[in-house]
Amino acid sequence: MLNIVIKYHCCKETSSFMRLLNKNRSIFGPQSSIVGCNFLRYKGVCPPASSGPGAAKGSGPGKGAKHKITYQPYTAPPPTCHDFKNMSLNRPMSPHLTIFAPTLPAMTSIVQRITGMIITFYALLLSSGSLFLSNGVETYVSIIQSFDFSLPMVFIIKMMLGAPFVYHYFNGIRFVMWNAGKWLSIKEVYDSAKKSFVATAVLTLLFSII
């Protein structure tokens, strides 16, 4: 019964709890004041008793606490490079594309970079050819025409050569608008990507037919 009273009144003020113990001392017996003082000492209200019937076990000098906390001086971990730490923890390298699902904005960005490298290769090829080759461009065009490719083959070659130019141009407009703070909503990002694909296909077909 005393445990029920202690649990019920554990969150109330100390004075009211002590008055309750003194009032019901005849019910709980002479040990009620001792138990109440031990309870209050457990709650941090009364100072610990060094002797007497109300002294808690293990509270005197020389008695160790039930849960000990030991402190050790801080030692810095050994210095390791970033790559060695990631390899030891089996961390994947970033960006790790294999854990992400392919999305349309990501694929348009990747293709934009690929077409940029292709166009750069075209520019370097033409510039180095004009500098280091002895004959003019007309000579090499006539050599290519002498191969006498069929019309379907010429159409496919034109599409392969012209598609990187057209795609890089139309998709570059999207990047310019993004830098200007336009077309940044999810709907506009996907709509502009689809429109750039359609424009690339139409203009590449026109260039190939000519």
Coordinates of C-alpha atoms in Angstrom, one line a residue, residues 96-210:
H96 CA 27.0 6.9 -57.6
L97 CA 24.7 6.7 -60.6
T98 CA 23.9 3.0 -60.2
I99 CA 21.7 3.6 -57.1
F100 CA 19.6 6.3 -58.7
A101 CA 16.7 5.6 -61.1
P102 CA 17.2 7.3 -64.5
T103 CA 15.1 10.4 -64.9
L104 CA 14.4 12.5 -67.9
P105 CA 16.2 15.7 -66.6
A106 CA 19.3 13.6 -65.6
M107 CA 19.4 11.9 -69.0
T108 CA 19.1 15.2 -70.9
S109 CA 22.0 16.6 -68.9
I110 CA 24.2 13.6 -69.6
V111 CA 23.4 13.6 -73.3
Q112 CA 24.1 17.4 -73.3
R113 CA 27.6 16.7 -72.1
I114 CA 28.2 13.9 -74.5
T115 CA 27.0 16.0 -77.5
G116 CA 29.3 18.8 -76.3
M117 CA 32.3 16.5 -76.4
I118 CA 31.3 15.3 -79.9
I119 CA 31.0 18.9 -81.1
T120 CA 34.4 19.7 -79.6
F121 CA 35.9 16.8 -81.4
Y122 CA 34.4 18.0 -84.7
A123 CA 35.8 21.5 -84.1
L124 CA 39.3 20.1 -83.3
L125 CA 39.2 17.8 -86.3
L126 CA 38.3 20.6 -88.7
S127 CA 40.8 23.1 -87.2
S128 CA 43.7 20.6 -87.2
G129 CA 42.8 19.5 -90.7
S130 CA 42.8 23.1 -92.0
L131 CA 46.2 23.7 -90.3
F132 CA 48.1 20.5 -91.0
L133 CA 46.6 19.0 -94.2
S134 CA 48.2 20.2 -97.4
N135 CA 45.1 20.2 -99.6
G136 CA 41.9 22.1 -99.0
V137 CA 38.5 20.8 -97.6
E138 CA 37.2 20.5 -101.2
T139 CA 39.7 17.8 -101.9
Y140 CA 38.6 15.6 -99.0
V141 CA 34.9 16.2 -99.8
S142 CA 35.5 15.0 -103.4
I143 CA 37.3 11.9 -101.9
I144 CA 34.3 11.1 -99.8
Q145 CA 32.0 11.6 -102.7
S146 CA 34.1 9.2 -104.7
F147 CA 33.1 6.4 -102.4
D148 CA 29.7 6.5 -104.0
F149 CA 27.6 5.7 -101.0
S150 CA 24.0 4.8 -101.5
L151 CA 21.2 7.4 -100.5
P152 CA 20.1 5.5 -97.4
M153 CA 23.8 5.4 -96.2
V154 CA 24.2 9.1 -96.9
F155 CA 21.0 9.9 -95.0
I156 CA 22.2 7.9 -92.0
I157 CA 25.6 9.5 -92.0
K158 CA 24.0 13.0 -92.2
M159 CA 21.7 12.2 -89.2
M160 CA 24.6 10.9 -87.1
L161 CA 26.7 13.9 -87.8
G162 CA 23.9 16.5 -87.5
A163 CA 22.0 15.2 -84.5
P164 CA 24.7 16.2 -81.9
F165 CA 24.7 19.8 -83.3
V166 CA 20.9 20.1 -83.2
Y167 CA 20.4 18.5 -79.8
H168 CA 23.1 20.6 -78.2
Y169 CA 21.6 23.7 -79.6
F170 CA 18.0 23.2 -78.4
N171 CA 18.9 21.6 -75.1
G172 CA 21.4 24.5 -74.5
I173 CA 18.5 26.9 -74.7
R174 CA 16.9 25.1 -71.7
F175 CA 20.1 25.5 -69.8
V176 CA 20.3 29.2 -70.6
M177 CA 16.7 29.7 -69.5
W178 CA 17.4 27.9 -66.2
N179 CA 20.4 30.2 -65.6
A180 CA 17.9 33.1 -66.1
G181 CA 15.6 31.6 -63.5
K182 CA 13.0 30.4 -66.0
W183 CA 11.4 27.0 -66.7
L184 CA 12.4 25.7 -63.3
S185 CA 9.2 24.0 -62.2
I186 CA 9.0 20.2 -62.6
K187 CA 6.3 20.5 -65.2
E188 CA 8.3 23.0 -67.3
V189 CA 11.5 20.9 -67.0
Y190 CA 9.8 17.9 -68.4
D191 CA 7.8 19.8 -71.1
S192 CA 10.9 21.6 -72.3
A193 CA 12.9 18.3 -72.4
K194 CA 10.2 16.7 -74.6
K195 CA 10.0 19.8 -76.9
S196 CA 13.8 19.8 -77.3
F197 CA 13.6 16.1 -78.4
V198 CA 10.9 16.8 -80.9
A199 CA 12.7 19.8 -82.3
T200 CA 15.9 17.8 -82.5
A201 CA 14.2 15.0 -84.5
V202 CA 12.4 17.4 -86.9
L203 CA 15.5 19.6 -87.7
T204 CA 17.8 16.6 -88.0
L205 CA 15.5 15.0 -90.6
L206 CA 15.4 18.3 -92.5
F207 CA 19.2 18.6 -92.5
S208 CA 19.5 14.9 -93.6
I209 CA 17.1 15.4 -96.5
I210 CA 18.8 18.4 -97.9

